[in-house]
Every structure is written in structure tokens, then in C-alpha cells.
Amino acid sequence: MSEFKQIGRSFSRTDGLDKVHGKQEYVNDYQPTGLLHAALKISTHAHAKIKSIDTAEAEAASGVQAVITGDDFPVTLGLYMGDHPPLALHKVRHYGEPVAAVIANTEHQAKNAVELIKVKYEDLEVISSPTDGLKANAPLLHENMDEYTHIDAVHPEPGSNVANHTKIRKGEAAQAIADAEIVIEDTFSFPPCDHVAMETRAVISEIKANGNVVIHSTTQAPFTVKELLSFNFDIPVGKIKIIAPPIGGGFGGKAGIQLEGLGYLLTKAADGRPVKLVNDREEDMLSSPGHIGMEAKVRLGATADGKLIAAELDYHFDAGAYADYAVNVSNAAAISCTGPYDIPNVRCDSLCVYTNHPFATAFRGFGHVELAFPIERSMDLLAEKAGIDPVEIRMKNAIKEGDTSPTQSLMDANTGDLRECIKRAAKMINWDQGSFIKKDENKVIAKGFGLLWKSPAMPPNTGAGAIITFNKDGSLNLHTGIMEIGQGSKTGLAQIVAERFGTSPENIHLVQEVNTETAPHDWSTAASRSLMMAGRAALEAADDAIDQICRTAAIPLRCPPEDLIVEGGRVFLEDEPSIGLPLDDVVHGYVYENGNAIEGQVIGRGNYIARRLSGIDPETGKGRPSLEYTLGAQAVEIELDLNDYSYQIKKAVSCMDVGKVINPNLARGQVVGAISMGIGLARSEGFVFNSREQVVNGVLRDYKVLRYGEEPEYEIDFVETPQGDGPFGLRGLGEQGIIGIPGAIANALSRATGVKLNYIPLLPEDIWQSVKEASHNDSI
Amino acid sequence: MKAYENISLVKLKVNGETRDVAIRPADTLLRVLREKLGLTAAKPGCENGDCGACTVLINEKPVKSCMKLAVEVDAGAEIITLEGIKNSIIQETFLEEDGFQCGYCTPGFLVNAYALLKEHPDADDKLAKEWLESNICRCTGYEGIRNALKLAQEKLK
Ligand code: FES
Ligand code: FES
């Protein structure tokens, strides 16, 4: 029997009824009066000088209010590094980059006028990969890198295309590799791709008569947006209001600053009138940021019996044209560079390299899904070379309490039980029944394993807040800065507060929309931190409110406040429950019969700030940047057709240690959804570029995502080793399910074909090619 | 190319009500529903026929409303959007089985699944795939949607 009433229960989502009746409103559903519409002219070149932009005809077109280009507002914005003009300035750096914008009375007028803008380009040499960008004679994408403002934690290398370089130096990696009995070395890669949130990004911006800037945005990070707008445009931060209704999928893609800077310029050009800008799908994939690409070189050293002793890791990220979140993705990948393995000697150089690709931002898994692909493939290669079973070698090296992370911080008592996760995942996938089974002449069944770990990559002073107010009937309103992005955190928060109040989550009213003017400050709904951090804040707010309730009630009840408890909508003496008051008599102040009133309304406040975190040393990476680590193990079973190398992912399993499951159905939904995105990355998702670095699959007809009926059977399990500082012992779980999957699929397909497949996406024609090349090489 | 601009007045029968609406010939049904009639349940996800977020019913058949010009809709044809479907079994089972997360694909999926259940209440996996693979959901990994469909089929028996 559980000690909890609301925690660990699959309470249904607080936003459910609206969502299944089409009543949930998203930014693009709003049509304020007086609304103008904007449309973008985007670049057809990946790298070119802008010779001229002729806007005369567009300006004269019917319904047009204004046409703006980069020259009108020569500013550069950025999340961590100010390298990004909202409209291209003098040159374009990626295919799809916005070069001009039209504001008109209607959207079709704006779009028609865009067609009338004439841009003359002069092609420049393109950078098509990190390798390309790191060549000594590579063209410089950002000649003025040294002039860009950036935060201290980012280390750009002006005069090169390196936007950030993170170093990890733990022990003596080179020496340990030289001493190792078994060494494997290989390279791995994947191209940039896209989040494909079903809702494309949108913004409605307006400047009020008093200069206040009001922006409705599809954002995961309304407060970050507000602060960056203030910083970049020199607007007092209090004069900016971001309104963020629930969003139609984020996956990291809406975590930075996106269209809001441009949105501000649009309304500015239109005399402050409200202007709506909505990405079409192609713009959302190409003009707005996507998932980072990577080229990795891994060298692992181990003892003869497969115990890891060293890793040398070179992670070269394809940031695309602008730094955005990519500089922190590469940083996060360095911080967690080894994956969840205990390795005493580590060198990692993680470079974030500019290329002429659409730029990258946060993506579910943030650095960890990227590093996990080369690492998990390498673990299988090591297992093969050592002649040890892939599950056994993971078991042997899995990180545990008392080990140290690549940043040399101690894995403390809150470290999850990774070995238990591995055991359960192996059982779910029936590993002991064989990982390679020849079904018949044409079909092979193979299994692959992948471990995961993830910590939130966030500033060390990240905090969250919660406010609880009351309605006359004693029900609660919970205000936080957490965004509803589909993950259901608000439902989880309601359960946490309901547990404390001994009431049902139905009595907790949630403010679904975040308004930065009224919500408590919150860093960002990202990094799978919401339930942990805002959960802590909500618990504190609940306790604060309960204190106030007891204090007020103690006066008419004539008892010490500490003898009172709150439960079931009442405050009463714990040892004599019949003596008490309904909450509605207390929460707005107690009123005596003669009208005298005391104490006033209850307002609960709570906050939480990450504890004892630090940045990392720029030379060694030493530090304590990680709030917590969620650990887990995943595996897949695939069936490959040897005739054409088409395959199906039959089963995907996952077990992770999340500390405490607050809502089992929602937790499962997060993991399953994340796995399906991991399958997408491994199976089909990647931008295809032509020789001029134009994206040739920038629409959903050509860019293949997982469809209904292609999903595997999912089997999900959780281990609950409590996180001491997490509310009810929980830790993050929203992103994690993606992390081990690409490696697991590549491992399974490598096993099935007998050929090293060190890249994703694994399209059947590419597998065929790899098999052909391998057999060709063998025959030489 | 010059788009034909003249505004014309048409009658559309939506969710049981006949509405007069002034449209441009190039306006898609999706845009008319959302921007002229305030029925925003159907969503633009691609406006290119690839994602199904815009699905509505025309005479009980699911149609991608981004691919249909409003002027093309036959006079008197019954258009049903998610706003016109209330408390159906499939909505109930979407709630029970977590057939959604962010909810953006949900109106399209629900309308499509609703029509499927009407026309083929016993649809097997293959047929369900044929119908529903035209819609993309990025959040759920389809597990909740599949379970919701199955549960609805059971409840309808
Ligand atoms: S919006 Fe109609 S199919 Fe995507
Ligand atoms: S619920 Fe988000 S796309 Fe389906």
C-alpha cells in the first residue's frame, strides 16, 4: 500500500477535455483586432554575399504597410553569443535564412509582396561539415567573431569557425590508452535534422502607447525571451510582457529565442500595431533552428576483461550558421561525454563548429542523445573486440555511487541504480534468448542495447517559483512559470500540491498560460527540470500556505497552530478531528459573527534554486554543473529483410531510474514519445544537402517521420531510487527516453548485417551500400 | 502568376449550421474555417497535405482541409470539425488512454479516427494504419492513439 494518495497515481491531465474538444488555443489561433500579418523572404543560397535587395515593387503592392531588411535594423542577437541578425546582414549563412520581411494587412498580401522582392546574391564558398569548417583554409563564417558578446561559459575561437570549445581533462587519458590491453577507435556521424513539432513557431507582437512590448509566443522559455529582448534592444525588462499559451510540441526547438526579436522589429516598423508572424512548415524546418549534427571520433581503452580505463573523445558538432543553443549542446555533451560509464581517464574536446547548414538549437536529449550514439556504438565495438557480451560489458562498467563523472564530481548517494535498469531492460528484450536470430533465408532478427544518462544543462543559479492563491470555496490556484508543452508537468505539479493538502488534484486550478508579468520567474521549461524544480517550489508554497491557514484557524479554534493539520478541505486538530473549520472559512481571513475579521487571505509562496552547482574549469572541465543524473538502459529488437535491407523496429524497451514516478501514465507517455523520436533519428530523419548545401528535403513529404502503425511495441519500466533533494524523491524524465535509442538501433542493425554501421539515419539504401562496401573490402 | 482576387459569397454548412462567408477563390477550407468562422480546432501543420492536422469531415469522409479550396466544397455538403463532435467514444478513450500530449495533432487524429470508427467499426490494424498514417503525431509515439482506438472499438461492441 502506498504511503501517498495522489503521488504515483495516473490522474488524468488537467488540459485533457479542452484538448479533445478542440478548445485548446495556441498562439496561431489568436486574432486580435487590428492585426497585421508578416511574411518572410528567405534565402535560396547557403552562403552568399547580398549584393542588393530591391523592395520597391513590394512596398507598392496592395495592402503592404512596410518592408524591412537587415539594413533597417543592423543588430545581432543571440542566446549565449550575439552572432545572429534577425534578418540577414550583408550576407546569408544558410539556406532558408530570412533576408527581408513584409508587413501587410492580410497574410496573402504579405506573401504576394514577398514574391516581388528581388535579392541579388554572390555565392561564397560553402562549409559543408565540421571537418570542412576546421580546415586551415576554410572560409570564415563569422569574420567578426571577436566582436560578439557572449557569456563567460562559452569559449569561441575568433579567426576560426569554432564557436565553442569545451575541454575535459580527467586523469591521464593518452597514457592510459597507451597502456590499455584493448583499444578500439572509430568515427561516427549524423547530419542536422529537425524537431518537427506539429505546431510551427508563431509570434504576435505589439508595442503599446506607453512603450510596453507585448509578445504572444510559442515558447518554452518566456522569461529567457523577455530578458534577451531587454538586453538586445535595450528595453527596460519590466516593460516587456511575454504571453505564452500551451505550445504544440517543443522538444527543445522553442527553448531559445526564436521569432520574438524579429517580431519586435516588425511591430516597430508598423508603428506598434500588432503583427503576426507564423512559420510555414518549410520555414520552421529551415529558417528556424533544428537538431545539431555531429562528427565524432572515439577511442576507448580497456583491460583484457573489458574494464574501461580510458576514453579519448573528439566531438565535432555541426552548429550550422549561428551559435544559438548549439554552443551549450556541445558543452553539455562534454560534461557528460563518457555516457554512464565509470572511466578514470578521460580527454574530451568538444567543438561547436559553424557550417553553412540551418542552425541548431536545443533538442530533446540536449547533448546526451548526441554523445550516446558514438559511445553506445563504441561499447558494442569494444564488447566485440574483447569477446564479451554487450550487456555484460555495460554491466561491468556502469557508473555507480562513489564513482566520479567526467567533470570529476562525485556520484553521490542520489545516484540511480543503473545495474538494475540494465537487468530489467535485458529481461524485457529477452536478451538471453539471443541477440541474433536467423528467422529464415531472408529475415534476420537482431537486438541492440544502449545506456543513457542525462543531467540538466542549465546555469548553476537556475531557480523556479510557485505561488498559491485561494478561491472562496477553499480551492487553490497554482501559479508557476512552467510551460505546458505537452509533457503534462502541470498535472504533476497539481498532484504534488494535492498530496500536501490532502485533497484531490481537481481542487487545484492551474494557470495554463504563462504571463511573465504575473507568473513567478522561471528559467525555462527545458532540461527535464520542471517537475523537480517547480515541484520543490510548489511544495514550499504549499507548506507556506498551510502554515498561514493553521495560524489563522488557531485563533478562533483557540489552540496552538502546530496542533492543526489540513486535509480534505478542512483544517482541524490532528488528535481531535471534529474540532476544525472548512478551508473556505479561513483562506480569505476568518470572520467572526459580528463581522470582525482577522488575518486576511492566504498567499503561499515558494521557491527553489539549484543547490551547490558550479561552472566548469575551462582547461580541465572540473566542476559540479549537474543537478542530478537520470540513468537508464534501453534496447530494441529489429527485423531486417536481407533482400532490400528494409527493417522494422518490432520492440523497444526502456528502464530508467527516475527516483519517483509521480504519474505513471504521463511518465510512460513521455518515455514512449521520446523513444519514437529516437527511432526517427535512427531510421530516417536527417537533412539531405546538395552540393550547394541547399536542403532538398525541407518538407514533410520528403522528410520522413514515424507514422501511425510504424511504431514498435513499447515496454517501459522504472526504478525508484529516491533523489534526496527532489520533491517526493523524483528526478527528470521527459527527454531521457530518446537517448539510448539511436545507438541501440545502430547496434542491432550492425549485428544483423555483420557490418559496422556508424552513422544515422540508417536508410535501407545506405545500409545496402555499407554492406556492399564491406564485402568489397573483404574481398581485396 | 496573378491570383484571381474577386471575393465571392458562399454558403458553407458547418457543424450543422449554414454560414454565409465571403472568401477569395484561393482560400483553403482550413483558412476559412479558422480565420473566417472562428473554428480553430483544425490546425495547420504543413498546409501541404502531409500531416493531417487540418483534417475535417465532408459528408462523413475525412478530408485534409488545407488541400481543399472552400469554393470547391459542394453546396449543402456537411462539414464537421472537431468542434462539432462532442463527448464521442473516441474522445473519451483519447482521454483514458492518453492519446495526446501537446494536443496539436489531436483534432485531426480524432476526426479521422471518428470517421474510421463510423465506417469500419471493426477495422483491423492494417486498415487502421491505412487511415491514420496520414496524420503525424510527434508527441505520443502513437501508443496512446492506438490504444484509444482499440478501446473505442471494444466499447462500441
Ligand atoms: S495542414 Fe493539412 S495536411 Fe498538414
Ligand atoms: S499530441 Fe503533440 S503532436 Fe500529437
mmCIF file of N, CA and C in Angstrom, chain A residues 277-379:
data_model
loop_
_atom_site.group_PDB
_atom_site.id
_atom_site.type_symbol
_atom_site.label_atom_id
_atom_site.label_comp_id
_atom_site.label_asym_id
_atom_site.label_seq_id
_atom_site.Cartn_x
_atom_site.Cartn_y
_atom_site.Cartn_z
ATOM 1 N N LEU A 277 3.377 36.751 -37.078
ATOM 2 C CA LEU A 277 4.286 36.044 -37.985
ATOM 3 C C LEU A 277 4.216 34.567 -37.636
ATOM 4 N N VAL A 278 3.866 33.756 -38.614
ATOM 5 C CA VAL A 278 3.753 32.310 -38.395
ATOM 6 C C VAL A 278 4.655 31.617 -39.405
ATOM 7 N N ASN A 279 5.512 30.751 -38.923
ATOM 8 C CA ASN A 279 6.334 29.971 -39.854
ATOM 9 C C ASN A 279 5.460 29.019 -40.652
ATOM 10 N N ASP A 280 5.701 28.915 -41.954
ATOM 11 C CA ASP A 280 5.139 27.749 -42.624
ATOM 12 C C ASP A 280 6.092 26.592 -42.339
ATOM 13 N N ARG A 281 5.696 25.391 -42.744
ATOM 14 C CA ARG A 281 6.490 24.222 -42.335
ATOM 15 C C ARG A 281 7.931 24.313 -42.825
ATOM 16 N N GLU A 282 8.087 24.764 -44.049
ATOM 17 C CA GLU A 282 9.436 24.829 -44.603
ATOM 18 C C GLU A 282 10.294 25.831 -43.815
ATOM 19 N N GLU A 283 9.700 26.974 -43.490
ATOM 20 C CA GLU A 283 10.445 27.953 -42.691
ATOM 21 C C GLU A 283 10.764 27.392 -41.311
ATOM 22 N N ASP A 284 9.807 26.652 -40.769
ATOM 23 C CA ASP A 284 10.048 26.106 -39.443
ATOM 24 C C ASP A 284 11.221 25.141 -39.460
ATOM 25 N N MET A 285 11.386 24.430 -40.576
ATOM 26 C CA MET A 285 12.477 23.468 -40.676
ATOM 27 C C MET A 285 13.794 24.122 -41.068
ATOM 28 N N LEU A 286 13.733 25.168 -41.876
ATOM 29 C CA LEU A 286 14.966 25.708 -42.455
ATOM 30 C C LEU A 286 15.383 27.061 -41.880
ATOM 31 N N SER A 287 14.405 27.952 -41.704
ATOM 32 C CA SER A 287 14.749 29.296 -41.246
ATOM 33 C C SER A 287 14.924 29.317 -39.738
ATOM 34 N N SER A 288 14.102 28.545 -39.055
ATOM 35 C CA SER A 288 14.222 28.426 -37.607
ATOM 36 C C SER A 288 15.116 27.226 -37.295
ATOM 37 N N PRO A 289 15.631 27.179 -36.081
ATOM 38 C CA PRO A 289 16.666 26.175 -35.812
ATOM 39 C C PRO A 289 16.151 24.749 -35.645
ATOM 40 N N GLY A 290 17.073 23.810 -35.790
ATOM 41 C CA GLY A 290 16.739 22.390 -35.688
ATOM 42 C C GLY A 290 17.702 21.634 -34.799
ATOM 43 N N HIS A 291 17.897 20.364 -35.144
ATOM 44 C CA HIS A 291 18.770 19.499 -34.350
ATOM 45 C C HIS A 291 20.201 19.544 -34.885
ATOM 46 N N ILE A 292 21.133 19.546 -33.995
ATOM 47 C CA ILE A 292 22.545 19.648 -34.322
ATOM 48 C C ILE A 292 23.043 18.381 -35.046
ATOM 49 N N GLY A 293 24.043 18.531 -35.888
ATOM 50 C CA GLY A 293 24.704 17.373 -36.488
ATOM 51 C C GLY A 293 26.022 17.095 -35.764
ATOM 52 N N MET A 294 26.670 15.999 -36.101
ATOM 53 C CA MET A 294 27.885 15.646 -35.349
ATOM 54 C C MET A 294 28.815 14.752 -36.149
ATOM 55 N N GLU A 295 30.116 14.961 -35.928
ATOM 56 C CA GLU A 295 31.137 14.011 -36.344
ATOM 57 C C GLU A 295 31.948 13.702 -35.091
ATOM 58 N N ALA A 296 32.088 12.433 -34.796
ATOM 59 C CA ALA A 296 32.761 12.083 -33.544
ATOM 60 C C ALA A 296 33.868 11.082 -33.803
ATOM 61 N N LYS A 297 34.927 11.224 -33.020
ATOM 62 C CA LYS A 297 35.975 10.211 -33.036
ATOM 63 C C LYS A 297 36.114 9.703 -31.605
ATOM 64 N N VAL A 298 36.017 8.417 -31.447
ATOM 65 C CA VAL A 298 36.059 7.819 -30.111
ATOM 66 C C VAL A 298 37.208 6.822 -30.045
ATOM 67 N N ARG A 299 37.932 6.909 -28.959
ATOM 68 C CA ARG A 299 38.956 5.914 -28.693
ATOM 69 C C ARG A 299 38.740 5.438 -27.256
ATOM 70 N N LEU A 300 38.516 4.150 -27.093
ATOM 71 C CA LEU A 300 38.325 3.605 -25.752
ATOM 72 C C LEU A 300 39.435 2.620 -25.446
ATOM 73 N N GLY A 301 39.934 2.659 -24.219
ATOM 74 C CA GLY A 301 40.937 1.707 -23.778
ATOM 75 C C GLY A 301 40.392 0.907 -22.609
ATOM 76 N N ALA A 302 40.652 -0.413 -22.630
ATOM 77 C CA ALA A 302 40.125 -1.265 -21.568
ATOM 78 C C ALA A 302 41.131 -2.338 -21.222
ATOM 79 N N THR A 303 40.901 -2.964 -20.073
ATOM 80 C CA THR A 303 41.708 -4.129 -19.704
ATOM 81 C C THR A 303 41.224 -5.324 -20.519
ATOM 82 N N ALA A 304 41.977 -6.421 -20.470
ATOM 83 C CA ALA A 304 41.617 -7.588 -21.282
ATOM 84 C C ALA A 304 40.225 -8.098 -20.932
ATOM 85 N N ASP A 305 39.817 -7.909 -19.679
ATOM 86 C CA ASP A 305 38.487 -8.410 -19.313
ATOM 87 C C ASP A 305 37.399 -7.343 -19.475
ATOM 88 N N GLY A 306 37.727 -6.295 -20.206
ATOM 89 C CA GLY A 306 36.675 -5.357 -20.611
ATOM 90 C C GLY A 306 36.389 -4.227 -19.639
ATOM 91 N N LYS A 307 37.261 -3.992 -18.675
ATOM 92 C CA LYS A 307 37.035 -2.854 -17.767
ATOM 93 C C LYS A 307 37.625 -1.600 -18.414
ATOM 94 N N LEU A 308 36.799 -0.588 -18.568
ATOM 95 C CA LEU A 308 37.253 0.647 -19.210
ATOM 96 C C LEU A 308 38.273 1.359 -18.345
ATOM 97 N N ILE A 309 39.342 1.817 -18.981
ATOM 98 C CA ILE A 309 40.283 2.631 -18.213
ATOM 99 C C ILE A 309 40.495 4.018 -18.826
ATOM 100 N N ALA A 310 40.160 4.181 -20.090
ATOM 101 C CA ALA A 310 40.407 5.498 -20.686
ATOM 102 C C ALA A 310 39.495 5.760 -21.878
ATOM 103 N N ALA A 311 39.242 7.036 -22.080
ATOM 104 C CA ALA A 311 38.490 7.453 -23.266
ATOM 105 C C ALA A 311 39.115 8.721 -23.814
ATOM 106 N N GLU A 312 39.309 8.721 -25.137
ATOM 107 C CA GLU A 312 39.701 9.964 -25.811
ATOM 108 C C GLU A 312 38.607 10.285 -26.814
ATOM 109 N N LEU A 313 37.997 11.446 -26.631
ATOM 110 C CA LEU A 313 36.778 11.750 -27.372
ATOM 111 C C LEU A 313 36.902 13.083 -28.086
ATOM 112 N N ASP A 314 36.678 13.054 -29.381
ATOM 113 C CA ASP A 314 36.626 14.314 -30.133
ATOM 114 C C ASP A 314 35.244 14.438 -30.716
ATOM 115 N N TYR A 315 34.496 15.373 -30.168
ATOM 116 C CA TYR A 315 33.134 15.605 -30.627
ATOM 117 C C TYR A 315 33.116 16.903 -31.433
ATOM 118 N N HIS A 316 32.833 16.781 -32.703
ATOM 119 C CA HIS A 316 32.767 17.975 -33.549
ATOM 120 C C HIS A 316 31.332 18.181 -33.993
ATOM 121 N N PHE A 317 30.725 19.194 -33.432
ATOM 122 C CA PHE A 317 29.306 19.431 -33.692
ATOM 123 C C PHE A 317 29.102 20.360 -34.878
ATOM 124 N N ASP A 318 28.072 20.042 -35.622
ATOM 125 C CA ASP A 318 27.667 20.863 -36.763
ATOM 126 C C ASP A 318 26.605 21.849 -36.269
ATOM 127 N N ALA A 319 27.073 23.030 -35.892
ATOM 128 C CA ALA A 319 26.175 24.013 -35.293
ATOM 129 C C ALA A 319 25.314 24.701 -36.333
ATOM 130 N N GLY A 320 25.702 24.583 -37.604
ATOM 131 C CA GLY A 320 25.038 25.405 -38.596
ATOM 132 C C GLY A 320 25.555 26.829 -38.515
ATOM 133 N N ALA A 321 24.761 27.759 -39.021
ATOM 134 C CA ALA A 321 25.248 29.103 -39.264
ATOM 135 C C ALA A 321 25.372 29.976 -38.017
ATOM 136 N N TYR A 322 24.607 29.652 -36.964
ATOM 137 C CA TYR A 322 24.607 30.520 -35.779
ATOM 138 C C TYR A 322 24.708 29.691 -34.503
ATOM 139 N N ALA A 323 25.200 30.335 -33.449
ATOM 140 C CA ALA A 323 25.534 29.591 -32.227
ATOM 141 C C ALA A 323 24.305 29.141 -31.448
ATOM 142 N N ASP A 324 23.346 30.027 -31.294
ATOM 143 C CA ASP A 324 22.118 29.723 -30.565
ATOM 144 C C ASP A 324 22.406 28.806 -29.372
ATOM 145 N N TYR A 325 21.630 27.721 -29.237
ATOM 146 C CA TYR A 325 21.857 26.772 -28.144
ATOM 147 C C TYR A 325 22.973 25.781 -28.458
ATOM 148 N N ALA A 326 23.414 25.736 -29.717
ATOM 149 C CA ALA A 326 24.389 24.712 -30.100
ATOM 150 C C ALA A 326 25.643 24.780 -29.230
ATOM 151 N N VAL A 327 26.058 25.988 -28.867
ATOM 152 C CA VAL A 327 27.278 26.118 -28.060
ATOM 153 C C VAL A 327 27.110 25.504 -26.668
ATOM 154 N N ASN A 328 25.880 25.388 -26.232
ATOM 155 C CA ASN A 328 25.664 24.736 -24.940
ATOM 156 C C ASN A 328 25.376 23.249 -25.097
ATOM 157 N N VAL A 329 24.845 22.858 -26.261
ATOM 158 C CA VAL A 329 24.680 21.425 -26.536
ATOM 159 C C VAL A 329 26.063 20.766 -26.558
ATOM 160 N N SER A 330 26.995 21.432 -27.240
ATOM 161 C CA SER A 330 28.346 20.858 -27.317
ATOM 162 C C SER A 330 28.993 20.832 -25.934
ATOM 163 N N ASN A 331 28.667 21.826 -25.132
ATOM 164 C CA ASN A 331 29.182 21.893 -23.770
ATOM 165 C C ASN A 331 28.599 20.773 -22.902
ATOM 166 N N ALA A 332 27.285 20.581 -23.023
ATOM 167 C CA ALA A 332 26.623 19.521 -22.246
ATOM 168 C C ALA A 332 27.167 18.152 -22.640
ATOM 169 N N ALA A 333 27.447 18.008 -23.946
ATOM 170 C CA ALA A 333 27.973 16.728 -24.421
ATOM 171 C C ALA A 333 29.361 16.467 -23.837
ATOM 172 N N ALA A 334 30.113 17.537 -23.593
ATOM 173 C CA ALA A 334 31.430 17.368 -22.979
ATOM 174 C C ALA A 334 31.289 16.983 -21.511
ATOM 175 N N ILE A 335 30.390 17.666 -20.833
ATOM 176 C CA ILE A 335 30.209 17.431 -19.399
ATOM 177 C C ILE A 335 29.823 15.974 -19.125
ATOM 178 N N SER A 336 29.032 15.404 -20.020
ATOM 179 C CA SER A 336 28.577 14.013 -19.837
ATOM 180 C C SER A 336 29.227 13.085 -20.859
ATOM 181 N N CYS A 337 30.423 13.445 -21.350
ATOM 182 C CA CYS A 337 30.967 12.868 -22.582
ATOM 183 C C CYS A 337 31.105 11.358 -22.630
ATOM 184 N N THR A 338 31.272 10.714 -21.477
ATOM 185 C CA THR A 338 31.540 9.271 -21.482
ATOM 186 C C THR A 338 30.288 8.429 -21.514
ATOM 187 N N GLY A 339 29.111 9.072 -21.384
ATOM 188 C CA GLY A 339 27.940 8.250 -21.120
ATOM 189 C C GLY A 339 28.054 7.701 -19.708
ATOM 190 N N PRO A 340 27.099 6.867 -19.291
ATOM 191 C CA PRO A 340 27.050 6.463 -17.880
ATOM 192 C C PRO A 340 28.044 5.358 -17.547
ATOM 193 N N TYR A 341 29.283 5.598 -17.801
ATOM 194 C CA TYR A 341 30.314 4.599 -17.543
ATOM 195 C C TYR A 341 31.384 5.184 -16.643
ATOM 196 N N ASP A 342 31.921 4.311 -15.832
ATOM 197 C CA ASP A 342 32.979 4.725 -14.926
ATOM 198 C C ASP A 342 34.310 4.626 -15.666
ATOM 199 N N ILE A 343 34.864 5.774 -16.030
ATOM 200 C CA ILE A 343 36.137 5.778 -16.758
ATOM 201 C C ILE A 343 37.090 6.735 -16.040
ATOM 202 N N PRO A 344 38.180 6.199 -15.500
ATOM 203 C CA PRO A 344 39.059 7.050 -14.684
ATOM 204 C C PRO A 344 39.866 8.086 -15.474
ATOM 205 N N ASN A 345 40.160 7.791 -16.741
ATOM 206 C CA ASN A 345 40.993 8.727 -17.514
ATOM 207 C C ASN A 345 40.228 9.174 -18.751
ATOM 208 N N VAL A 346 39.983 10.471 -18.831
ATOM 209 C CA VAL A 346 39.156 10.969 -19.931
ATOM 210 C C VAL A 346 39.742 12.249 -20.513
ATOM 211 N N ARG A 347 39.856 12.258 -21.822
ATOM 212 C CA ARG A 347 40.084 13.530 -22.513
ATOM 213 C C ARG A 347 38.943 13.709 -23.496
ATOM 214 N N CYS A 348 38.322 14.874 -23.437
ATOM 215 C CA CYS A 348 37.309 15.173 -24.441
ATOM 216 C C CYS A 348 37.512 16.595 -24.927
ATOM 217 N N ASP A 349 37.499 16.761 -26.234
ATOM 218 C CA ASP A 349 37.461 18.094 -26.818
ATOM 219 C C ASP A 349 36.179 18.177 -27.621
ATOM 220 N N SER A 350 35.291 19.000 -27.134
ATOM 221 C CA SER A 350 34.002 19.130 -27.802
ATOM 222 C C SER A 350 33.966 20.494 -28.491
ATOM 223 N N LEU A 351 33.912 20.456 -29.807
ATOM 224 C CA LEU A 351 33.938 21.699 -30.582
ATOM 225 C C LEU A 351 32.580 21.936 -31.216
ATOM 226 N N CYS A 352 32.148 23.170 -31.116
ATOM 227 C CA CYS A 352 30.916 23.565 -31.780
ATOM 228 C C CYS A 352 31.345 24.366 -33.016
ATOM 229 N N VAL A 353 31.121 23.795 -34.186
ATOM 230 C CA VAL A 353 31.693 24.366 -35.409
ATOM 231 C C VAL A 353 30.600 24.974 -36.293
ATOM 232 N N TYR A 354 30.851 26.189 -36.726
ATOM 233 C CA TYR A 354 29.926 26.828 -37.671
ATOM 234 C C TYR A 354 30.026 26.152 -39.031
ATOM 235 N N THR A 355 28.875 25.927 -39.651
ATOM 236 C CA THR A 355 28.829 25.455 -41.040
ATOM 237 C C THR A 355 27.729 26.234 -41.758
ATOM 238 N N ASN A 356 27.580 26.001 -43.056
ATOM 239 C CA ASN A 356 26.506 26.679 -43.790
ATOM 240 C C ASN A 356 25.221 25.852 -43.809
ATOM 241 N N HIS A 357 24.929 25.236 -42.682
ATOM 242 C CA HIS A 357 23.668 24.494 -42.550
ATOM 243 C C HIS A 357 22.682 25.303 -41.716
ATOM 244 N N PRO A 358 21.392 24.974 -41.828
ATOM 245 C CA PRO A 358 20.436 25.605 -40.906
ATOM 246 C C PRO A 358 20.961 25.417 -39.481
ATOM 247 N N PHE A 359 20.789 26.430 -38.656
ATOM 248 C CA PHE A 359 21.464 26.390 -37.354
ATOM 249 C C PHE A 359 20.720 25.515 -36.359
ATOM 250 N N ALA A 360 21.443 25.152 -35.316
ATOM 251 C CA ALA A 360 20.920 24.188 -34.355
ATOM 252 C C ALA A 360 20.579 24.863 -33.033
ATOM 253 N N THR A 361 19.602 24.303 -32.378
ATOM 254 C CA THR A 361 19.258 24.779 -31.038
ATOM 255 C C THR A 361 19.115 23.569 -30.125
ATOM 256 N N ALA A 362 18.483 23.777 -28.971
ATOM 257 C CA ALA A 362 18.250 22.652 -28.067
ATOM 258 C C ALA A 362 17.383 21.608 -28.767
ATOM 259 N N PHE A 363 17.594 20.368 -28.414
ATOM 260 C CA PHE A 363 16.784 19.270 -28.929
ATOM 261 C C PHE A 363 16.707 18.233 -27.826
ATOM 262 N N ARG A 364 15.534 17.640 -27.711
ATOM 263 C CA ARG A 364 15.330 16.615 -26.685
ATOM 264 C C ARG A 364 16.581 15.731 -26.502
ATOM 265 N N GLY A 365 17.083 15.703 -25.286
ATOM 266 C CA GLY A 365 18.302 14.915 -25.009
ATOM 267 C C GLY A 365 19.538 15.782 -24.871
ATOM 268 N N PHE A 366 19.467 16.979 -25.360
ATOM 269 C CA PHE A 366 20.449 18.066 -25.200
ATOM 270 C C PHE A 366 21.897 17.605 -24.973
ATOM 271 N N GLY A 367 22.572 17.251 -26.049
ATOM 272 C CA GLY A 367 23.980 16.847 -25.943
ATOM 273 C C GLY A 367 24.137 15.368 -25.596
ATOM 274 N N HIS A 368 23.169 14.836 -24.870
ATOM 275 C CA HIS A 368 23.298 13.464 -24.375
ATOM 276 C C HIS A 368 22.886 12.426 -25.416
ATOM 277 N N VAL A 369 21.841 12.729 -26.193
ATOM 278 C CA VAL A 369 21.474 11.785 -27.248
ATOM 279 C C VAL A 369 22.576 11.768 -28.297
ATOM 280 N N GLU A 370 23.224 12.908 -28.480
ATOM 281 C CA GLU A 370 24.305 13.010 -29.461
ATOM 282 C C GLU A 370 25.516 12.198 -29.007
ATOM 283 N N LEU A 371 25.943 12.411 -27.757
ATOM 284 C CA LEU A 371 27.138 11.695 -27.308
ATOM 285 C C LEU A 371 26.855 10.201 -27.173
ATOM 286 N N ALA A 372 25.603 9.873 -26.870
ATOM 287 C CA ALA A 372 25.271 8.462 -26.638
ATOM 288 C C ALA A 372 25.421 7.636 -27.913
ATOM 289 N N PHE A 373 25.212 8.264 -29.063
ATOM 290 C CA PHE A 373 25.314 7.470 -30.294
ATOM 291 C C PHE A 373 26.735 6.940 -30.499
ATOM 292 N N PRO A 374 27.760 7.800 -30.542
ATOM 293 C CA PRO A 374 29.118 7.250 -30.681
ATOM 294 C C PRO A 374 29.523 6.354 -29.507
ATOM 295 N N ILE A 375 29.120 6.739 -28.300
ATOM 296 C CA ILE A 375 29.553 5.952 -27.142
ATOM 297 C C ILE A 375 28.917 4.557 -27.160
ATOM 298 N N GLU A 376 27.642 4.486 -27.431
ATOM 299 C CA GLU A 376 26.983 3.173 -27.387
ATOM 300 C C GLU A 376 27.434 2.270 -28.535
ATOM 301 N N ARG A 377 27.683 2.876 -29.689
ATOM 302 C CA ARG A 377 28.258 2.077 -30.778
ATOM 303 C C ARG A 377 29.648 1.570 -30.362
ATOM 304 N N SER A 378 30.419 2.454 -29.726
ATOM 305 C CA SER A 378 31.774 2.080 -29.319
ATOM 306 C C SER A 378 31.752 0.962 -28.283
ATOM 307 N N MET A 379 30.783 1.011 -27.381
ATOM 308 C CA MET A 379 30.709 -0.042 -26.366
ATOM 309 C C MET A 379 30.467 -1.394 -27.026
#
